[in-house]
mmCIF file of C-alpha atoms in Angstrom:
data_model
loop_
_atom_site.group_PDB
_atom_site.id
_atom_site.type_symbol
_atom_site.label_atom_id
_atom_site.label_comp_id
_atom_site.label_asym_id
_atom_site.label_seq_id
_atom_site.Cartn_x
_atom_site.Cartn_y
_atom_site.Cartn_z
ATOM 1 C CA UNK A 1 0.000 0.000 0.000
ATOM 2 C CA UNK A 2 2.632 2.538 0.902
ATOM 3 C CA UNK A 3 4.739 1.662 -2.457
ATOM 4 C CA UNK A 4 1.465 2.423 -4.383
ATOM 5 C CA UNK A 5 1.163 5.643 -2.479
ATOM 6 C CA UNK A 6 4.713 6.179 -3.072
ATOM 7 C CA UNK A 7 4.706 6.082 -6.485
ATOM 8 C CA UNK A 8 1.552 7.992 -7.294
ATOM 9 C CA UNK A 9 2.987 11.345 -5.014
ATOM 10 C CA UNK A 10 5.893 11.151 -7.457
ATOM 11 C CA UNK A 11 4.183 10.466 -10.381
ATOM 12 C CA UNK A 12 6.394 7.201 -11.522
ATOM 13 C CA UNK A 13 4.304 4.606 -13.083
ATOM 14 C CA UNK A 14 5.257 0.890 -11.470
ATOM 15 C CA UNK A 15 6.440 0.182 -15.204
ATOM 16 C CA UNK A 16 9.105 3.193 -15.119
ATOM 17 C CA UNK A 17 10.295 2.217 -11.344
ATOM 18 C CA UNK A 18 11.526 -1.664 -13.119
ATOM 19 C CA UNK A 19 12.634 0.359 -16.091
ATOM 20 C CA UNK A 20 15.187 2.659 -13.950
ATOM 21 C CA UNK A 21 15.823 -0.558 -11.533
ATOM 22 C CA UNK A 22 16.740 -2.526 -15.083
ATOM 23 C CA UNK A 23 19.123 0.383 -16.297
ATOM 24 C CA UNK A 24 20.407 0.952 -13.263
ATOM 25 C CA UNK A 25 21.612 -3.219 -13.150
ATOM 26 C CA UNK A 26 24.437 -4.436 -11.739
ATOM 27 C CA UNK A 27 26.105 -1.214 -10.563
ATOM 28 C CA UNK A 28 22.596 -0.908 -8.074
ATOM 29 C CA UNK A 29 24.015 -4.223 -6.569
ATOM 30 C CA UNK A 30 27.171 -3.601 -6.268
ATOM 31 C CA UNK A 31 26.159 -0.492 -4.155
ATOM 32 C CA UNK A 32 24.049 -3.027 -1.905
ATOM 33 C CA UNK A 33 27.401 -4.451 -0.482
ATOM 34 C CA UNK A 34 29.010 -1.839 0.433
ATOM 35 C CA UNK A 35 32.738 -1.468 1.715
ATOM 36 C CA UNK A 36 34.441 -4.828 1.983
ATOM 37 C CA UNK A 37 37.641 -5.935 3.673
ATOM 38 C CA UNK A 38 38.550 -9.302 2.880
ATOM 39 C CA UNK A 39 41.624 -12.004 3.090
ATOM 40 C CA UNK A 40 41.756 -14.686 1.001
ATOM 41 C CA UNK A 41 43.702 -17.918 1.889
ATOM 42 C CA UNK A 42 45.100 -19.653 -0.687
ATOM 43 C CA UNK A 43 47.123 -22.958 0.145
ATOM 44 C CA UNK A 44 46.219 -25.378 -2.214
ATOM 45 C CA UNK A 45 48.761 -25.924 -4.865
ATOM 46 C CA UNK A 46 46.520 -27.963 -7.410
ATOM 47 C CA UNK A 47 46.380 -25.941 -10.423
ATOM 48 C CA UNK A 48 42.158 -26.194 -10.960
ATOM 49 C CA UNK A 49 41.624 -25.002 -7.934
ATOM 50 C CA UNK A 50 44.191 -22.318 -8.079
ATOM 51 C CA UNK A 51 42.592 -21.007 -10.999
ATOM 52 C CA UNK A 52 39.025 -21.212 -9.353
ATOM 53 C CA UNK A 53 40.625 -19.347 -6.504
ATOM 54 C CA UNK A 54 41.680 -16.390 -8.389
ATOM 55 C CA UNK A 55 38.099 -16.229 -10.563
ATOM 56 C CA UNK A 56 36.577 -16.478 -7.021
ATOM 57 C CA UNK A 57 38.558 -13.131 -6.096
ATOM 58 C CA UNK A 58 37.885 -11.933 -10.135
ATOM 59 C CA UNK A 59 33.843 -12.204 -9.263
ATOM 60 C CA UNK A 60 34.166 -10.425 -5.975
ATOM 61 C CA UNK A 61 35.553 -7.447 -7.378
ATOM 62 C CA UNK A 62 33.064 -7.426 -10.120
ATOM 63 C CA UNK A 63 30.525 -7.913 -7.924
ATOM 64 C CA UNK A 64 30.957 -5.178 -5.253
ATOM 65 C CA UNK A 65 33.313 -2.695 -7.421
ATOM 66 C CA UNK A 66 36.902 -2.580 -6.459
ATOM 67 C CA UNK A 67 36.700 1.021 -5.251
ATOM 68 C CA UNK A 68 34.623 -0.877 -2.347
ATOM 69 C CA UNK A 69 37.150 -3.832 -2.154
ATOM 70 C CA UNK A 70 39.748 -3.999 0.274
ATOM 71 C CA UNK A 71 41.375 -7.596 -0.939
ATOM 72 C CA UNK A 72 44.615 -9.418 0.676
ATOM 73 C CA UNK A 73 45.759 -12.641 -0.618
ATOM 74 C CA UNK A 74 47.222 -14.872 1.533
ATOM 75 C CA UNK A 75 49.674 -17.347 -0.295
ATOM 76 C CA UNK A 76 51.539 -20.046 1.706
ATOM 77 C CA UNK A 77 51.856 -23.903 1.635
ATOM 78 C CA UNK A 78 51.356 -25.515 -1.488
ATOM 79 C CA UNK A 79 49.594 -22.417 -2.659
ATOM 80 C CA UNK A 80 53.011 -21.245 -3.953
ATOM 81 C CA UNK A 81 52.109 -23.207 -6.875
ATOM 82 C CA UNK A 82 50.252 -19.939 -8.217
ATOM 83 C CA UNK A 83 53.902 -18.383 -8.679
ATOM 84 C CA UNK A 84 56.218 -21.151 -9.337
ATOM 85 C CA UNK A 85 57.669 -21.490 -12.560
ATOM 86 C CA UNK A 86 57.750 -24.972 -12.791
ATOM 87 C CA UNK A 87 53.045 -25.119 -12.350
ATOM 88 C CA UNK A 88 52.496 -21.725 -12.766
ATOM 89 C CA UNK A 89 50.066 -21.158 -16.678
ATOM 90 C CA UNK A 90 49.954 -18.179 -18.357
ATOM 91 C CA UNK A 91 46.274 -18.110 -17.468
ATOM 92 C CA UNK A 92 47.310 -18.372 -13.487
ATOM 93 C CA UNK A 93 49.821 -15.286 -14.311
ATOM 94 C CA UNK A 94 46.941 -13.867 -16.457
ATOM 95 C CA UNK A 95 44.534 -13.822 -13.646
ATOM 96 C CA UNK A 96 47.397 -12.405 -11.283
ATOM 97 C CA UNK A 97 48.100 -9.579 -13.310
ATOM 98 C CA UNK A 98 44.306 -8.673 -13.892
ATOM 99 C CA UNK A 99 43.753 -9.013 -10.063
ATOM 100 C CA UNK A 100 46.913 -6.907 -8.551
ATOM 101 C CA UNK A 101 45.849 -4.022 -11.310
ATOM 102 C CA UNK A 102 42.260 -4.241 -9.776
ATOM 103 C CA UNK A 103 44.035 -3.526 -6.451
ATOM 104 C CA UNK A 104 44.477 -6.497 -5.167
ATOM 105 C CA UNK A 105 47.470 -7.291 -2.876
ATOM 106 C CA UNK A 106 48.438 -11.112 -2.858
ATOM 107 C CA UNK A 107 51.695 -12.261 -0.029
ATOM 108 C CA UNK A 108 53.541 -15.108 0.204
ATOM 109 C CA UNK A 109 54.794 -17.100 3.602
ATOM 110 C CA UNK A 110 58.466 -16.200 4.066
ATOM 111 C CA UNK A 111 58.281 -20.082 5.945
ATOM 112 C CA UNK A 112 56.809 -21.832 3.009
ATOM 113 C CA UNK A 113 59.927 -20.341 0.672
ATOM 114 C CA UNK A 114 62.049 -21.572 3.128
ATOM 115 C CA UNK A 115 60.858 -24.774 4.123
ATOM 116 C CA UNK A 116 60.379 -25.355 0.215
ATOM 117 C CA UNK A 117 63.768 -24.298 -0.908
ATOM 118 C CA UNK A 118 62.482 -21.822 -2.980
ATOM 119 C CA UNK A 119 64.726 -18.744 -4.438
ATOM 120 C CA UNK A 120 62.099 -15.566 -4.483
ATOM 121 C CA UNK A 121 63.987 -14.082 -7.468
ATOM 122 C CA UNK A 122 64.654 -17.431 -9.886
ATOM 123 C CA UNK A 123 62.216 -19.784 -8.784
ATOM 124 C CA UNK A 124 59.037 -17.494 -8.546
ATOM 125 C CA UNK A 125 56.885 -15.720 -11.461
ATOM 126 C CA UNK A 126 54.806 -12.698 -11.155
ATOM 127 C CA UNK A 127 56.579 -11.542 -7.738
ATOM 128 C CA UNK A 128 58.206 -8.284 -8.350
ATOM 129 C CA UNK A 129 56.140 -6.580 -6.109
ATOM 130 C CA UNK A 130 54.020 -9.306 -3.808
ATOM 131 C CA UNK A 131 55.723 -8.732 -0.023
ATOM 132 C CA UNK A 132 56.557 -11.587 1.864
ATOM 133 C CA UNK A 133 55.274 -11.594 5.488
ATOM 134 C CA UNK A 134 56.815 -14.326 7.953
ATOM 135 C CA UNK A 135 54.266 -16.769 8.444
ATOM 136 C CA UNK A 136 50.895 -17.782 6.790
ATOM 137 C CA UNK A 137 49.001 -18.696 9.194
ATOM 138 C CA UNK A 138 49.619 -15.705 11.787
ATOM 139 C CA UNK A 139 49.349 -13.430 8.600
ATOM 140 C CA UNK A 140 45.359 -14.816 8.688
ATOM 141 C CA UNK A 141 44.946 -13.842 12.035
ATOM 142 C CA UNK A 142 46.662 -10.368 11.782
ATOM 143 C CA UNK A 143 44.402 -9.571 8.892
ATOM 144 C CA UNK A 144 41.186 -10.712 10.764
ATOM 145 C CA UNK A 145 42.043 -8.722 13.489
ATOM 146 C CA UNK A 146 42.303 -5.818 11.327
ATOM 147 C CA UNK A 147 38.844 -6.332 10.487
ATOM 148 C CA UNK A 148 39.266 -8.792 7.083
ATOM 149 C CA UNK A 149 36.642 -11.085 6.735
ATOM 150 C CA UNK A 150 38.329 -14.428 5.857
ATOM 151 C CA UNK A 151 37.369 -16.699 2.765
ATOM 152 C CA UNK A 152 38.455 -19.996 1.774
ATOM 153 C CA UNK A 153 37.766 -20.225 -1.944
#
């Protein structure tokens, strides 16, 4: 009853209201989400699910904008597989690149390079500017602390 009143004080037919709702599409949604801060963990190293993993974080930013996206990346474990030159695709490094432009900022475990034997600088693809923190798992908790909602994709 009150949309019907609504809508005749302003004069909008029903029929123009879906019409401007239809136009307005999916930047109206987006605006329903609102400011985001979330950390992604990403420790499996199978090459499927890395690239699921990164669309996952693709679609978010799509979804809510990234102007309302605060996204970290948290790489450790097996997850290192994203960057390594030996399982790495150019469709991983394609997905990297679109991300980090989008804003955003992917890490890697300082304790998985080690305990890996992995040389940041030979070894590692698409790394010239992802930081390395000291240790995955405490990196989570840092981040939720902060406020990041966590995902596991």
């Amino acid at each position: 009853m009150l949309k019907h009143l609504v809508l005749r004080a302003t004069g909008i037919s029903a029929a123009a209201c879906v019409v401007l709702a239809l136009a307005a599409g999916p930047a109206a949604a987006s605006a329903d989400y609102g400011k985001q801060k979330v950390v992604y963990h990403l420790n499996n190293g199978d090459t499927t699910t890395i690239n699921k993993s990164l669309g996952n974080m693709l679609n978010h930013l799509k979804a809510v904008g990234p102007e309302n996206a605060e996204i970290v990346a948290v790489v450790h474990g097996d997850g290192i597989a994203m960057f390594d030159k030996k399982t790495t695709t150019p469709e991983i490094q394609a997905k990297i690149k679109n991300l980090k432009m989008q804003g955003v900022k992917l890490t890697i475990c300082n304790n998985t390079l080690t305990a890996k034997k992995i040389n940041f600088e030979k070894d590692l693809e698409g790394t010239t500017d992802v930081p390395i923190h000291p240790a995955g798992l405490p990196e989570l908790v840092k981040l939720q602390q902060k406020g990041y909602i966590y995902v596991k994709p």
